[in-house]
N, CA and C atoms as an extended XYZ file, in Angstrom:
210
Properties=species:S:1:pos:R:3:atomname:S:1:resname:S:1:resid:I:1 pbc="F F F"
N        32.336      -24.657     -103.418 N   MET     1
C        33.176      -25.035     -102.510 CA  MET     1
C        34.104      -24.133     -102.330 C   MET     1
N        34.613      -23.953     -101.296 N   THR     2
C        35.711      -23.176     -100.889 CA  THR     2
C        37.238      -23.744     -101.343 C   THR     2
N        37.986      -22.670     -101.196 N   GLU     3
C        39.633      -23.202     -101.313 CA  GLU     3
C        39.954      -24.042     -100.324 C   GLU     3
N        39.635      -23.673      -99.134 N   HIS     4
C        40.076      -24.454      -97.873 CA  HIS     4
C        39.277      -26.056      -98.240 C   HIS     4
N        37.982      -25.952      -98.354 N   ALA     5
C        37.496      -27.177      -98.685 CA  ALA     5
C        38.061      -27.906      -99.415 C   ALA     5
N        38.201      -27.291     -100.667 N   ALA     6
C        38.906      -28.108     -101.881 CA  ALA     6
C        40.304      -28.782     -101.395 C   ALA     6
N        40.982      -28.055     -100.711 N   ASN     7
C        42.305      -28.571     -100.235 CA  ASN     7
C        42.205      -29.609      -99.309 C   ASN     7
N        40.997      -29.857      -98.320 N   GLU     8
C        40.823      -30.625      -97.343 CA  GLU     8
C        40.623      -32.009      -98.179 C   GLU     8
N        39.891      -32.185      -99.445 N   THR     9
C        39.490      -33.102     -100.289 CA  THR     9
C        40.844      -33.524     -100.974 C   THR     9
N        41.718      -32.774     -101.632 N   ILE    10
C        42.863      -32.969     -102.405 CA  ILE    10
C        44.057      -33.578     -101.605 C   ILE    10
N        44.516      -33.105     -100.276 N   VAL    11
C        45.320      -33.383      -99.651 CA  VAL    11
C        45.598      -34.902      -99.301 C   VAL    11
N        44.461      -35.438      -98.587 N   PRO    12
C        44.492      -36.824      -98.425 CA  PRO    12
C        44.945      -37.837      -99.685 C   PRO    12
N        44.244      -37.651     -100.886 N   ALA    13
C        44.669      -38.328     -102.037 CA  ALA    13
C        45.912      -38.064     -102.326 C   ALA    13
N        46.480      -36.728     -102.459 N   THR    14
C        48.008      -36.469     -102.488 CA  THR    14
C        48.747      -37.234     -101.695 C   THR    14
N        48.477      -37.099     -100.196 N   THR    15
C        49.489      -37.966      -99.404 CA  THR    15
C        49.509      -39.343      -99.765 C   THR    15
N        48.615      -39.960     -100.131 N   ARG    16
C        48.412      -41.487     -100.208 CA  ARG    16
C        49.066      -41.768     -101.511 C   ARG    16
N        49.128      -40.902     -102.662 N   ASP    17
C        49.812      -40.869     -104.030 CA  ASP    17
C        51.312      -40.853     -103.453 C   ASP    17
N        51.860      -39.723     -102.790 N   LEU    18
C        53.088      -39.620     -102.180 CA  LEU    18
C        53.552      -40.679     -101.525 C   LEU    18
N        52.820      -41.447     -100.715 N   HIS    19
C        53.254      -42.714      -99.964 CA  HIS    19
C        53.435      -43.899     -100.821 C   HIS    19
N        52.641      -44.048     -101.900 N   GLU    20
C        52.868      -45.128     -102.846 CA  GLU    20
C        54.219      -44.703     -103.603 C   GLU    20
N        54.598      -43.629     -103.970 N   VAL    21
C        55.605      -43.386     -104.647 CA  VAL    21
C        57.054      -43.807     -103.916 C   VAL    21
N        56.923      -43.187     -102.564 N   VAL    22
C        58.102      -43.490     -101.644 CA  VAL    22
C        58.089      -44.822     -101.315 C   VAL    22
N        57.184      -45.457     -100.914 N   GLU    23
C        56.993      -46.923     -100.804 CA  GLU    23
C        57.799      -47.815     -101.880 C   GLU    23
N        57.341      -47.236     -103.462 N   ASN    24
C        57.990      -48.219     -104.436 CA  ASN    24
C        59.258      -47.748     -104.858 C   ASN    24
N        59.571      -46.776     -104.614 N   TYR    25
C        60.695      -46.142     -105.502 CA  TYR    25
C        62.143      -45.675     -104.323 C   TYR    25
N        61.708      -45.697     -103.212 N   ILE    26
C        63.081      -45.183     -102.346 CA  ILE    26
C        63.799      -46.199     -101.864 C   ILE    26
N        65.112      -46.540     -101.966 N   ARG    27
C        65.862      -47.728     -101.748 CA  ARG    27
C        67.276      -46.996     -101.166 C   ARG    27
N        67.447      -47.645     -100.199 N   LEU    28
C        69.012      -47.304      -99.488 CA  LEU    28
C        69.962      -47.978     -100.077 C   LEU    28
N        71.224      -47.655     -100.651 N   ARG    29
C        72.153      -48.298     -101.087 CA  ARG    29
C        73.527      -48.028     -100.408 C   ARG    29
N        74.435      -49.219     -100.626 N   ALA    30
C        75.714      -48.843     -100.033 CA  ALA    30
C        76.700      -49.706     -100.880 C   ALA    30
N        78.014      -49.532     -100.897 N   ILE    31
C        78.911      -50.206     -101.464 CA  ILE    31
C        79.959      -50.466     -100.839 C   ILE    31
N        80.562      -51.841     -101.167 N   THR    32
C        81.987      -52.175     -100.318 CA  THR    32
C        82.516      -53.047     -101.233 C   THR    32
N        83.945      -53.672     -100.896 N   SER    33
C        84.670      -54.433     -101.564 CA  SER    33
C        84.284      -55.906     -101.184 C   SER    33
N        84.484      -56.747     -101.987 N   PRO    34
C        84.071      -58.208     -101.816 CA  PRO    34
C        84.870      -58.745     -100.434 C   PRO    34
N        86.039      -58.302     -100.194 N   GLY    35
C        86.772      -58.661      -99.020 CA  GLY    35
C        86.407      -58.050      -97.732 C   GLY    35
N        85.649      -57.030      -97.720 N   ASN    36
C        85.193      -56.490      -96.553 CA  ASN    36
C        84.177      -57.115      -95.593 C   ASN    36
N        84.373      -58.336      -95.129 N   GLN    37
C        83.409      -59.247      -94.453 CA  GLN    37
C        82.774      -58.314      -93.162 C   GLN    37
N        83.226      -57.612      -92.686 N   GLY    38
C        82.748      -56.742      -91.769 CA  GLY    38
C        81.460      -55.830      -92.180 C   GLY    38
N        81.772      -55.231      -93.150 N   SER    39
C        80.707      -54.507      -93.744 CA  SER    39
C        79.662      -55.364      -94.327 C   SER    39
N        79.949      -56.293      -94.960 N   ILE    40
C        78.965      -57.257      -95.482 CA  ILE    40
C        78.229      -57.845      -94.361 C   ILE    40
N        78.573      -58.210      -93.078 N   GLY    41
C        77.723      -58.628      -92.391 CA  GLY    41
C        76.997      -57.589      -91.450 C   GLY    41
N        77.669      -56.492      -91.379 N   PHE    42
C        76.866      -55.332      -90.973 CA  PHE    42
C        75.835      -55.075      -91.725 C   PHE    42
N        75.909      -54.985      -92.956 N   HIS    43
C        74.534      -54.466      -93.790 CA  HIS    43
C        73.636      -55.364      -94.042 C   HIS    43
N        73.981      -56.587      -94.077 N   ARG    44
C        73.111      -58.013      -93.964 CA  ARG    44
C        72.148      -58.084      -92.669 C   ARG    44
N        73.005      -57.718      -91.732 N   SER    45
C        72.253      -57.577      -90.163 CA  SER    45
C        71.003      -56.628      -90.190 C   SER    45
N        71.217      -55.509      -90.962 N   LEU    46
C        70.390      -54.532      -91.319 CA  LEU    46
C        69.185      -54.899      -92.130 C   LEU    46
N        69.254      -56.019      -92.670 N   GLY    47
C        68.320      -56.328      -93.896 CA  GLY    47
C        68.512      -56.020      -95.258 C   GLY    47
N        69.869      -55.458      -95.624 N   PHE    48
C        70.333      -55.131      -96.986 CA  PHE    48
C        70.304      -56.376      -97.578 C   PHE    48
N        70.123      -56.352      -98.835 N   GLU    49
C        70.331      -57.601      -99.906 CA  GLU    49
C        71.754      -57.287     -100.359 C   GLU    49
N        72.553      -58.183     -100.641 N   ALA    50
C        73.859      -57.848     -101.215 CA  ALA    50
C        74.057      -58.668     -102.534 C   ALA    50
N        74.680      -57.774     -103.481 N   ASN    51
C        74.972      -58.450     -104.715 CA  ASN    51
C        76.226      -58.157     -105.372 C   ASN    51
N        76.863      -58.947     -105.832 N   LEU    52
C        78.130      -58.850     -106.360 CA  LEU    52
C        78.046      -58.388     -107.853 C   LEU    52
N        78.721      -57.404     -108.190 N   VAL    53
C        78.909      -56.493     -109.360 CA  VAL    53
C        80.122      -56.622     -109.595 C   VAL    53
N        80.233      -57.385     -110.809 N   ALA    54
C        81.619      -57.381     -111.735 CA  ALA    54
C        82.126      -56.140     -112.258 C   ALA    54
N        83.328      -55.923     -112.256 N   ASP    55
C        83.747      -54.802     -113.007 CA  ASP    55
C        83.313      -53.586     -112.434 C   ASP    55
N        82.610      -53.293     -111.290 N   TYR    56
C        81.943      -52.049     -110.933 CA  TYR    56
C        82.458      -50.772     -110.866 C   TYR    56
N        83.921      -50.972     -110.375 N   ASN    57
C        84.971      -49.762     -110.530 CA  ASN    57
C        85.808      -49.849     -111.625 C   ASN    57
N        85.767      -50.405     -112.716 N   GLY    58
C        86.487      -50.808     -113.757 CA  GLY    58
C        86.976      -52.146     -113.923 C   GLY    58
N        87.495      -52.696     -114.982 N   PRO    59
C        87.776      -53.941     -115.123 CA  PRO    59
C        88.612      -54.537     -114.092 C   PRO    59
N        87.962      -55.625     -113.714 N   GLY    60
C        88.697      -56.462     -112.585 CA  GLY    60
C        88.502      -56.005     -110.974 C   GLY    60
N        87.478      -54.853     -111.031 N   MET    61
C        87.365      -54.264     -109.692 CA  MET    61
C        85.842      -54.305     -109.306 C   MET    61
N        85.469      -55.721     -108.880 N   ALA    62
C        84.417      -55.971     -108.408 CA  ALA    62
C        83.750      -55.381     -107.176 C   ALA    62
N        82.597      -54.902     -106.943 N   ARG    63
C        81.966      -54.563     -105.495 CA  ARG    63
C        80.647      -55.158     -105.241 C   ARG    63
N        80.686      -55.137     -103.961 N   ILE    64
C        79.238      -55.578     -103.104 CA  ILE    64
C        78.408      -54.328     -103.059 C   ILE    64
N        76.910      -54.535     -103.865 N   VAL    65
C        76.201      -53.349     -103.745 CA  VAL    65
C        75.099      -54.035     -102.997 C   VAL    65
N        74.839      -53.025     -101.848 N   PHE    66
C        73.741      -53.516     -101.050 CA  PHE    66
C        72.404      -52.574     -101.334 C   PHE    66
N        71.411      -53.281     -101.146 N   SER    67
C        70.115      -52.345     -101.432 CA  SER    67
C        69.104      -52.761     -100.288 C   SER    67
N        68.274      -51.659      -99.977 N   ARG    68
C        67.289      -52.079      -99.074 CA  ARG    68
C        66.046      -51.109      -99.279 C   ARG    68
N        64.857      -51.359      -99.441 N   ASP    69
C        63.635      -50.739      -99.553 CA  ASP    69
C        63.260      -49.945      -98.019 C   ASP    69
N        62.904      -48.716      -98.202 N   LEU    70
C        62.598      -48.214      -97.065 CA  LEU    70
C        61.182      -48.521      -96.597 C   LEU    70
């Protein structure tokens, strides 16, 4: 088998593997304060999940953490 033929065999499997990694591990994230209703509404309209995280920025400083899979 030539090197070129071997590469043609390997690349599709590698591409599939890479796609699985990207699909399973790439997430977009954003952060805002709990009182920023404009930001919360905007991110939710784009399909982000929103979670309140207590003490994110230190004691008593909660933040909304948004996440979305690509």
